[in-house]
CSV table of C-alpha atoms in Angstrom, one decimal:
chain,number,residue,atom,x,y,z
A,1,MET,CA,28.8,49.1,-21.9
A,2,GLU,CA,29.9,45.6,-22.9
A,3,ILE,CA,28.9,42.9,-20.2
A,4,PRO,CA,31.9,41.0,-19.3
A,5,TYR,CA,32.5,37.5,-19.3
A,6,THR,CA,29.7,36.5,-21.6
A,7,VAL,CA,32.1,34.1,-23.9
A,8,LYS,CA,35.3,33.9,-22.3
A,9,PRO,CA,35.5,32.2,-18.8
A,10,ARG,CA,36.2,34.5,-15.5
A,11,PRO,CA,39.5,33.7,-14.2
A,12,ASP,CA,38.5,33.2,-10.7
A,13,THR,CA,35.6,31.0,-11.4
A,14,GLY,CA,36.5,29.2,-14.5
A,15,LEU,CA,32.9,29.8,-15.7
A,16,TYR,CA,31.4,32.4,-18.1
A,17,ASN,CA,28.9,34.7,-15.8
A,18,ALA,CA,25.8,33.2,-17.0
A,19,LYS,CA,26.6,29.5,-16.5
A,20,LEU,CA,27.6,30.5,-12.8
A,21,GLY,CA,24.1,32.4,-12.7
A,22,ILE,CA,22.2,29.6,-14.0
A,23,TRP,CA,23.7,27.0,-11.4
A,24,LEU,CA,22.9,29.4,-8.7
A,25,PHE,CA,19.5,29.7,-10.1
A,26,LEU,CA,19.1,25.9,-10.4
A,27,ALA,CA,20.4,25.4,-6.7
A,28,SER,CA,17.4,27.7,-5.5
A,29,GLU,CA,14.8,25.6,-7.7
A,30,VAL,CA,16.6,22.4,-6.2
A,31,MET,CA,15.4,23.8,-2.8
A,32,LEU,CA,11.8,24.6,-4.2
A,33,PHE,CA,11.2,21.0,-5.8
A,34,GLY,CA,13.2,19.5,-3.0
A,35,GLY,CA,10.6,21.2,-0.4
A,36,LEU,CA,7.6,19.9,-2.1
A,37,PHE,CA,8.9,16.3,-2.5
A,38,SER,CA,9.7,16.6,1.3
A,39,SER,CA,5.8,17.7,1.7
A,40,TYR,CA,4.8,14.8,-0.4
A,41,ILE,CA,6.7,12.3,1.5
A,42,LEU,CA,5.4,13.7,4.9
A,43,LEU,CA,1.7,14.1,3.7
A,44,ARG,CA,1.8,10.6,2.4
A,45,VAL,CA,3.5,8.7,5.4
A,46,GLY,CA,1.2,10.5,7.7
A,47,ALA,CA,-2.1,9.7,5.8
A,48,ASP,CA,-4.3,6.7,7.0
A,49,LEU,CA,-5.5,6.5,3.5
A,50,TRP,CA,-3.6,7.3,0.2
A,51,PRO,CA,-5.0,6.7,-3.0
A,52,HIS,CA,-3.2,4.8,-5.9
A,53,GLY,CA,-4.0,4.3,-9.3
A,54,MET,CA,-5.7,7.6,-9.8
A,55,LEU,CA,-3.6,8.8,-12.7
A,56,ASN,CA,-3.5,7.4,-16.3
A,57,ILE,CA,0.1,5.6,-16.7
A,58,PRO,CA,0.2,5.3,-20.5
A,59,ILE,CA,-0.4,9.5,-20.7
A,60,GLY,CA,2.2,9.9,-18.1
A,61,THR,CA,4.5,7.7,-20.0
A,62,PHE,CA,4.1,9.4,-23.1
A,63,ASN,CA,4.7,12.7,-21.4
A,64,THR,CA,8.1,11.4,-20.1
A,65,PHE,CA,9.1,10.0,-23.5
A,66,VAL,CA,8.3,13.5,-24.9
A,67,LEU,CA,10.4,15.2,-22.3
A,68,ILE,CA,13.2,13.1,-22.6
A,69,ALA,CA,13.3,13.5,-26.5
A,70,SER,CA,13.2,17.4,-25.9
A,71,SER,CA,16.4,17.1,-24.0
A,72,VAL,CA,18.0,15.0,-26.8
A,73,THR,CA,17.0,17.8,-29.2
A,74,VAL,CA,17.8,20.7,-27.0
A,75,VAL,CA,21.5,19.4,-26.6
A,76,MET,CA,21.6,18.5,-30.5
A,77,SER,CA,20.6,22.3,-31.0
A,78,TRP,CA,23.6,23.4,-28.9
A,79,ALA,CA,25.9,20.7,-30.2
A,80,SER,CA,25.1,21.9,-33.8
A,81,LEU,CA,25.8,25.9,-32.9
A,82,LYS,CA,29.3,24.4,-31.5
A,83,LEU,CA,30.0,22.8,-34.8
A,84,GLY,CA,29.1,26.1,-36.7
A,85,LYS,CA,25.6,24.5,-38.2
A,86,LEU,CA,22.7,27.0,-37.8
A,87,ASP,CA,20.2,25.4,-39.9
A,88,ALA,CA,20.7,22.3,-37.9
A,89,PHE,CA,20.4,24.4,-34.8
A,90,LYS,CA,17.1,25.9,-35.9
A,91,LYS,CA,15.6,22.4,-36.6
A,92,TYR,CA,16.5,20.9,-33.2
A,93,MET,CA,15.2,24.0,-31.4
A,94,ALA,CA,11.9,24.1,-33.2
A,95,LEU,CA,11.4,20.3,-32.4
A,96,THR,CA,12.4,20.8,-28.7
A,97,ILE,CA,9.7,23.7,-28.8
A,98,LEU,CA,7.1,21.3,-30.3
A,99,CYS,CA,7.9,18.7,-27.6
A,100,ALA,CA,7.4,21.3,-24.8
A,101,LEU,CA,4.0,22.3,-26.4
A,102,GLY,CA,3.2,18.7,-26.9
A,103,PHE,CA,3.7,18.1,-23.2
A,104,LEU,CA,1.6,20.9,-22.0
A,105,SER,CA,-1.0,19.8,-24.3
A,106,VAL,CA,-1.1,16.4,-23.0
A,107,LYS,CA,-1.0,17.8,-19.4
A,108,SER,CA,-4.0,20.1,-20.1
A,109,PHE,CA,-5.8,17.2,-21.4
A,110,GLU,CA,-5.1,15.2,-18.3
A,111,TYR,CA,-6.2,18.1,-16.2
A,112,HIS,CA,-9.3,18.5,-17.9
A,113,ALA,CA,-10.1,14.8,-17.4
A,114,LYS,CA,-9.8,15.1,-13.8
A,115,PHE,CA,-11.8,18.3,-13.4
A,116,THR,CA,-14.9,16.2,-15.3
A,117,HIS,CA,-14.4,13.1,-13.0
A,118,TYR,CA,-16.3,13.0,-9.9
A,119,ASP,CA,-16.2,11.3,-6.5
A,120,VAL,CA,-19.7,11.0,-4.6
A,121,TRP,CA,-19.8,10.3,-0.7
A,122,PHE,CA,-23.2,9.2,0.7
A,123,LYS,CA,-24.6,9.9,4.1
A,124,ASP,CA,-24.3,6.4,5.4
A,125,ALA,CA,-23.3,3.0,4.6
A,126,ALA,CA,-26.6,1.7,3.7
A,127,THR,CA,-27.2,4.4,1.2
A,128,ALA,CA,-23.9,3.8,-0.3
A,129,GLU,CA,-24.6,0.1,-0.5
A,130,LYS,CA,-28.0,1.1,-2.2
A,131,TYR,CA,-26.3,3.1,-4.8
A,132,PHE,CA,-23.4,0.4,-5.4
A,133,LYS,CA,-26.2,-2.2,-6.1
A,134,ALA,CA,-27.9,-0.1,-8.5
A,135,ALA,CA,-24.9,0.5,-10.3
A,136,TYR,CA,-23.2,-3.0,-10.5
A,137,GLY,CA,-26.0,-5.2,-9.8
A,138,GLU,CA,-28.0,-6.6,-6.8
A,139,GLU,CA,-25.3,-9.4,-6.1
A,140,LYS,CA,-22.2,-7.8,-7.2
A,141,GLY,CA,-22.5,-4.1,-5.8
A,142,VAL,CA,-21.3,-4.8,-2.4
A,143,GLU,CA,-18.3,-6.7,-3.6
A,144,ALA,CA,-17.4,-4.0,-6.3
A,145,ALA,CA,-17.5,-1.2,-3.5
A,146,ARG,CA,-15.2,-3.3,-1.5
A,147,LYS,CA,-12.7,-3.9,-4.5
A,148,LEU,CA,-12.7,-0.5,-5.7
A,149,PHE,CA,-12.0,0.8,-2.2
A,150,VAL,CA,-9.3,-1.9,-1.5
A,151,GLU,CA,-7.9,-1.2,-5.0
A,152,ARG,CA,-7.4,2.5,-4.4
A,153,PHE,CA,-6.3,2.6,-0.9
A,154,HIS,CA,-4.7,-0.9,0.0
A,155,LEU,CA,-1.5,-0.7,-1.9
A,156,HIS,CA,1.6,0.1,0.6
A,157,ASN,CA,-0.8,0.9,3.3
A,158,THR,CA,-1.6,-1.7,5.8
A,159,LYS,CA,-3.8,0.8,7.8
A,160,ALA,CA,-6.3,0.8,5.0
A,161,THR,CA,-8.9,-1.7,6.0
A,162,TYR,CA,-12.3,-1.6,4.0
A,163,ASP,CA,-14.6,0.9,6.0
A,164,ALA,CA,-18.2,1.2,4.4
A,165,ASN,CA,-18.6,4.5,5.8
A,166,GLN,CA,-15.8,5.9,3.7
A,167,VAL,CA,-16.7,4.4,0.4
A,168,GLN,CA,-17.2,6.8,-2.4
A,169,ILE,CA,-18.5,6.1,-5.8
A,170,GLY,CA,-16.3,7.5,-8.7
A,171,GLY,CA,-17.6,8.4,-12.4
A,172,HIS,CA,-19.1,11.1,-14.5
A,173,ILE,CA,-22.0,13.4,-14.1
A,174,GLU,CA,-24.3,13.8,-17.3
A,175,GLY,CA,-22.9,16.6,-19.4
A,176,ASP,CA,-19.5,16.3,-18.0
A,177,PRO,CA,-19.7,19.8,-15.9
A,178,LEU,CA,-16.5,21.2,-15.0
A,179,CYS,CA,-15.7,21.3,-11.3
A,180,ALA,CA,-19.2,21.2,-9.9
A,181,THR,CA,-19.8,20.7,-6.3
A,182,LEU,CA,-22.7,19.7,-4.2
A,183,LYS,CA,-23.4,23.4,-3.3
A,184,LYS,CA,-23.4,24.5,-6.7
A,185,LEU,CA,-25.8,21.9,-7.8
A,186,LEU,CA,-28.0,22.5,-4.9
A,187,ALA,CA,-28.1,26.4,-5.6
A,188,ALA,CA,-29.1,25.5,-9.2
A,189,LYS,CA,-32.0,23.8,-7.7
A,190,LYS,CA,-30.9,20.2,-9.0
A,191,GLU,CA,-32.5,17.4,-6.9
A,192,THR,CA,-30.9,14.6,-8.7
A,193,ILE,CA,-28.0,13.9,-11.0
A,194,GLN,CA,-27.4,11.2,-13.9
A,195,PHE,CA,-24.1,9.5,-13.0
A,196,THR,CA,-22.3,6.9,-14.9
A,197,PRO,CA,-20.1,5.0,-12.4
A,198,ASP,CA,-16.5,3.7,-13.3
A,199,ALA,CA,-16.0,0.5,-14.7
A,200,PRO,CA,-15.4,-2.2,-12.1
A,201,PHE,CA,-11.7,-3.0,-11.2
A,202,GLY,CA,-9.9,-4.9,-13.9
A,203,THR,CA,-12.6,-4.1,-16.4
A,204,HIS,CA,-13.3,-1.3,-18.8
A,205,ASP,CA,-17.1,-1.9,-19.0
A,206,HIS,CA,-19.0,1.1,-17.5
A,207,PRO,CA,-22.2,0.1,-15.9
A,208,LYS,CA,-25.3,2.1,-17.1
A,209,PRO,CA,-26.2,5.7,-15.6
A,210,ILE,CA,-27.8,5.7,-12.3
A,211,GLU,CA,-29.9,8.5,-10.9
A,212,VAL,CA,-28.4,9.9,-7.7
A,213,LYS,CA,-30.7,12.0,-5.3
A,214,LEU,CA,-28.7,15.2,-4.1
A,215,SER,CA,-30.5,14.4,-0.7
A,216,ASP,CA,-28.5,11.2,-0.2
A,217,VAL,CA,-25.1,12.9,-0.9
A,218,ILE,CA,-23.0,14.2,1.7
A,219,ARG,CA,-20.0,15.2,-0.6
A,220,LEU,CA,-19.4,15.5,-4.3
A,221,SER,CA,-16.1,16.6,-5.6
A,222,SER,CA,-14.3,16.5,-9.0
A,223,TYR,CA,-10.6,15.5,-9.0
A,224,VAL,CA,-9.5,19.1,-8.2
A,225,PRO,CA,-6.9,20.2,-5.2
A,226,SER,CA,-9.8,20.4,-2.5
A,227,HIS,CA,-10.7,16.9,-3.2
A,228,SER,CA,-8.0,15.4,-1.0
A,229,THR,CA,-4.5,15.7,0.3
A,230,TYR,CA,-3.4,13.7,-2.7
A,231,PHE,CA,-4.8,16.0,-5.5
A,232,ALA,CA,-3.7,19.1,-3.6
A,233,ILE,CA,0.0,18.0,-3.7
A,234,TYR,CA,-0.3,16.4,-7.3
A,235,PHE,CA,-1.8,19.8,-8.7
A,236,THR,CA,0.7,21.8,-6.7
A,237,ILE,CA,3.8,20.1,-8.0
A,238,THR,CA,2.7,19.3,-11.6
A,239,ALA,CA,1.3,22.9,-12.1
A,240,LEU,CA,4.6,24.1,-10.7
A,241,HIS,CA,6.6,21.9,-12.9
A,242,GLY,CA,4.1,22.9,-16.0
A,243,LEU,CA,4.8,26.8,-15.5
A,244,HIS,CA,8.7,25.9,-15.6
A,245,VAL,CA,7.8,24.1,-19.0
A,246,LEU,CA,6.2,27.0,-20.2
A,247,GLY,CA,8.8,29.3,-19.0
A,248,GLY,CA,11.7,27.3,-20.7
A,249,ALA,CA,9.5,27.0,-24.1
A,250,ILE,CA,9.3,30.7,-24.1
A,251,VAL,CA,12.9,31.5,-23.5
A,252,LEU,CA,13.9,28.7,-26.1
A,253,THR,CA,11.3,30.4,-28.5
A,254,TYR,CA,13.1,33.6,-28.1
A,255,PHE,CA,16.5,32.1,-28.8
A,256,LEU,CA,15.2,30.5,-32.1
A,257,LEU,CA,13.6,33.7,-33.2
A,258,THR,CA,16.4,35.9,-32.5
A,259,ALA,CA,19.0,33.3,-33.5
A,260,ASP,CA,20.1,34.9,-37.0
A,261,LYS,CA,20.9,38.2,-35.2
A,262,TRP,CA,23.1,36.6,-32.6
A,263,TRP,CA,24.9,34.3,-35.1
A,264,LYS,CA,25.8,37.3,-37.2
A,265,LYS,CA,26.9,39.4,-33.8
A,266,ASN,CA,28.5,36.8,-31.8
A,267,PRO,CA,28.1,33.0,-32.5
A,268,GLU,CA,29.9,32.1,-29.4
A,269,GLN,CA,27.8,34.1,-27.2
A,270,LEU,CA,24.4,32.4,-28.9
A,271,ALA,CA,26.0,28.9,-28.2
A,272,ASN,CA,26.5,29.9,-24.4
A,273,ARG,CA,22.9,31.4,-24.4
A,274,VAL,CA,21.6,28.0,-25.6
A,275,GLU,CA,23.8,26.1,-23.2
A,276,VAL,CA,22.2,27.9,-20.1
A,277,GLY,CA,18.6,27.5,-21.6
A,278,GLY,CA,19.4,24.0,-22.1
A,279,LEU,CA,20.8,23.5,-18.5
A,280,PHE,CA,17.5,25.0,-17.6
A,281,TRP,CA,15.6,22.5,-19.7
A,282,HIS,CA,17.5,19.6,-18.4
A,283,PHE,CA,17.0,20.5,-14.9
A,284,VAL,CA,13.0,20.8,-15.8
A,285,ASP,CA,13.1,17.3,-17.1
A,286,LEU,CA,15.1,15.7,-14.4
A,287,VAL,CA,12.4,16.7,-12.1
A,288,TRP,CA,9.8,15.1,-14.2
A,289,ILE,CA,11.9,11.9,-14.3
A,290,PHE,CA,11.4,11.9,-10.5
A,291,LEU,CA,7.9,13.2,-10.6
A,292,PHE,CA,6.4,10.5,-12.9
A,293,PRO,CA,7.3,7.3,-10.7
A,294,VAL,CA,6.6,8.9,-7.4
A,295,LEU,CA,3.1,10.3,-8.7
A,296,TYR,CA,1.8,7.8,-11.1
A,297,LEU,CA,3.4,4.7,-10.1
A,298,LEU,CA,4.5,4.2,-6.4
B,1,MET,CA,29.1,21.5,-15.1
B,2,SER,CA,28.4,22.1,-18.9
B,3,LEU,CA,25.5,20.8,-20.6
B,4,LYS,CA,27.2,17.7,-22.0
B,5,ALA,CA,27.9,16.7,-18.3
B,6,PHE,CA,24.4,17.6,-17.5
B,7,HIS,CA,23.0,15.8,-20.2
B,8,VAL,CA,25.0,12.5,-19.3
B,9,LEU,CA,23.5,12.7,-16.2
B,10,PHE,CA,20.1,12.9,-17.4
B,11,ILE,CA,20.4,10.3,-19.8
B,12,THR,CA,21.8,8.0,-17.0
B,13,ALA,CA,18.7,8.9,-14.9
B,14,SER,CA,16.3,8.1,-17.6
B,15,VAL,CA,18.1,4.9,-18.4
B,16,ALA,CA,17.6,3.9,-14.9
B,17,LEU,CA,14.0,5.0,-15.0
B,18,SER,CA,13.3,3.0,-18.3
B,19,PHE,CA,14.7,-0.2,-17.1
B,20,TRP,CA,12.9,0.2,-13.4
B,21,PHE,CA,9.5,1.1,-15.3
B,22,GLY,CA,10.0,-1.7,-17.9
B,23,TRP,CA,10.2,-4.2,-14.9
B,24,TYR,CA,7.5,-2.4,-13.0
B,25,GLU,CA,5.1,-3.2,-15.7
B,26,LEU,CA,6.1,-6.5,-16.6
B,27,ASP,CA,5.7,-7.6,-13.1
B,28,ARG,CA,2.2,-6.0,-13.2
B,29,TYR,CA,1.7,-7.8,-16.5
B,30,THR,CA,2.2,-11.1,-14.3
B,31,SER,CA,-0.9,-10.3,-12.2
B,32,THR,CA,-3.3,-8.4,-14.6
B,33,LYS,CA,-2.3,-10.1,-17.9
B,34,ALA,CA,-3.3,-6.8,-19.6
B,35,ALA,CA,-1.5,-6.4,-23.2
B,36,ALA,CA,-1.0,-2.7,-22.5
B,37,ASP,CA,1.0,-3.6,-19.6
B,38,MET,CA,3.2,-6.1,-21.5
B,39,TRP,CA,3.6,-3.5,-24.3
B,40,LEU,CA,4.6,-0.9,-22.0
B,41,GLY,CA,7.2,-2.9,-20.2
B,42,ILE,CA,8.6,-4.1,-23.4
B,43,GLY,CA,8.6,-0.7,-24.8
B,44,SER,CA,10.1,0.7,-21.7
B,45,CYS,CA,13.1,-1.7,-21.6
B,46,LEU,CA,13.8,-1.1,-25.5
B,47,THR,CA,13.8,2.8,-24.9
B,48,GLY,CA,16.5,2.0,-22.2
B,49,ALA,CA,18.6,0.3,-24.5
B,50,VAL,CA,18.2,2.9,-27.3
B,51,LEU,CA,19.1,5.4,-24.6
B,52,ILE,CA,22.4,3.5,-23.8
B,53,ALA,CA,23.3,3.4,-27.5
B,54,TYR,CA,22.6,7.2,-27.9
B,55,GLY,CA,24.6,8.0,-24.9
B,56,ILE,CA,27.6,6.3,-26.3
B,57,TYR,CA,27.0,8.1,-29.8
B,58,PHE,CA,26.7,11.3,-27.7
B,59,LEU,CA,29.9,11.0,-25.9
B,60,LYS,CA,31.7,10.1,-29.2
B,61,LYS,CA,30.3,13.0,-31.2
B,62,LEU,CA,31.0,15.7,-28.5
B,63,LYS,CA,34.1,14.2,-27.3
B,64,ASN,CA,36.3,17.6,-28.0
B,65,ILE,CA,33.8,19.5,-25.9
B,66,SER,CA,34.6,20.1,-22.2
B,67,TYR,CA,32.6,18.7,-19.0
B,68,LEU,CA,33.0,21.9,-17.2
């Protein structure tokens, strides 16, 4: 049986069926991401402390550039079909898929960096001060703790006053274990860890590693969803977005691999399929255009 | 809405983001004096300008295709 209105518009809607279908689907996607954005806003305005500067801006910028470029190439691939140029379509579509893979590779690199970066909370302010002094020097230790805390939390939040009891030291554990927790380290019969603290605010010079007694630690967490509300919502939204990128890349790859067959059978239908795929791809990219400033900059 | 119309909307949003991010980074540069902030700011503003030129080229190239 022939599926009706795959090429010609339906008289009542003025659109071919797939285009109406994708817009209905995108409307549901707007509600999905809209709900998550709303959650982000409500969690953020309701939080006493909300971190800032936890993500790498140049990497995020690069990924934004990659997605904008992929939107240009996907629309060029569609335009090439409209102009009857199958080879140009293949070239642009391959570039789009490469951009999608590039985005996902950079994102996985970014995730890995988060999963191996740790915050350590100490049992009290005096213990925290001892380790900050060991890391940043006897004289500069307390000032470094204050600065790191204020730079992480003070922006856009007048409630975020310095509290020595809430101070955490950030850095890397020797061997860069993935998603380690205090419970796991204690279960492995570890009593101490070698910890390389982050560079003081505004510099790139990491202090020498310090030895941290696990008996002084009250909590230890890598930057995983359970670290904080910030990372929970960050991973929820970006992972969902990443899945959309992956899904889009799979569909676009299918179009590329079956293009010859469809071109011979019905070139207009191929162009319409690519248009529908391109609309989804643009939606995914538009979500990122909002995500990038919200998560990385504001 | 066709892919052409959605693309115009997307490029408009990208231009707005590019110039805003350029301003954000250059404003940051005034306090941090970090070269990375300056280059990101300049690069972003240039990207915004390139995207405007591309948008005009795109509209000319696809002038015979419907917005629906």
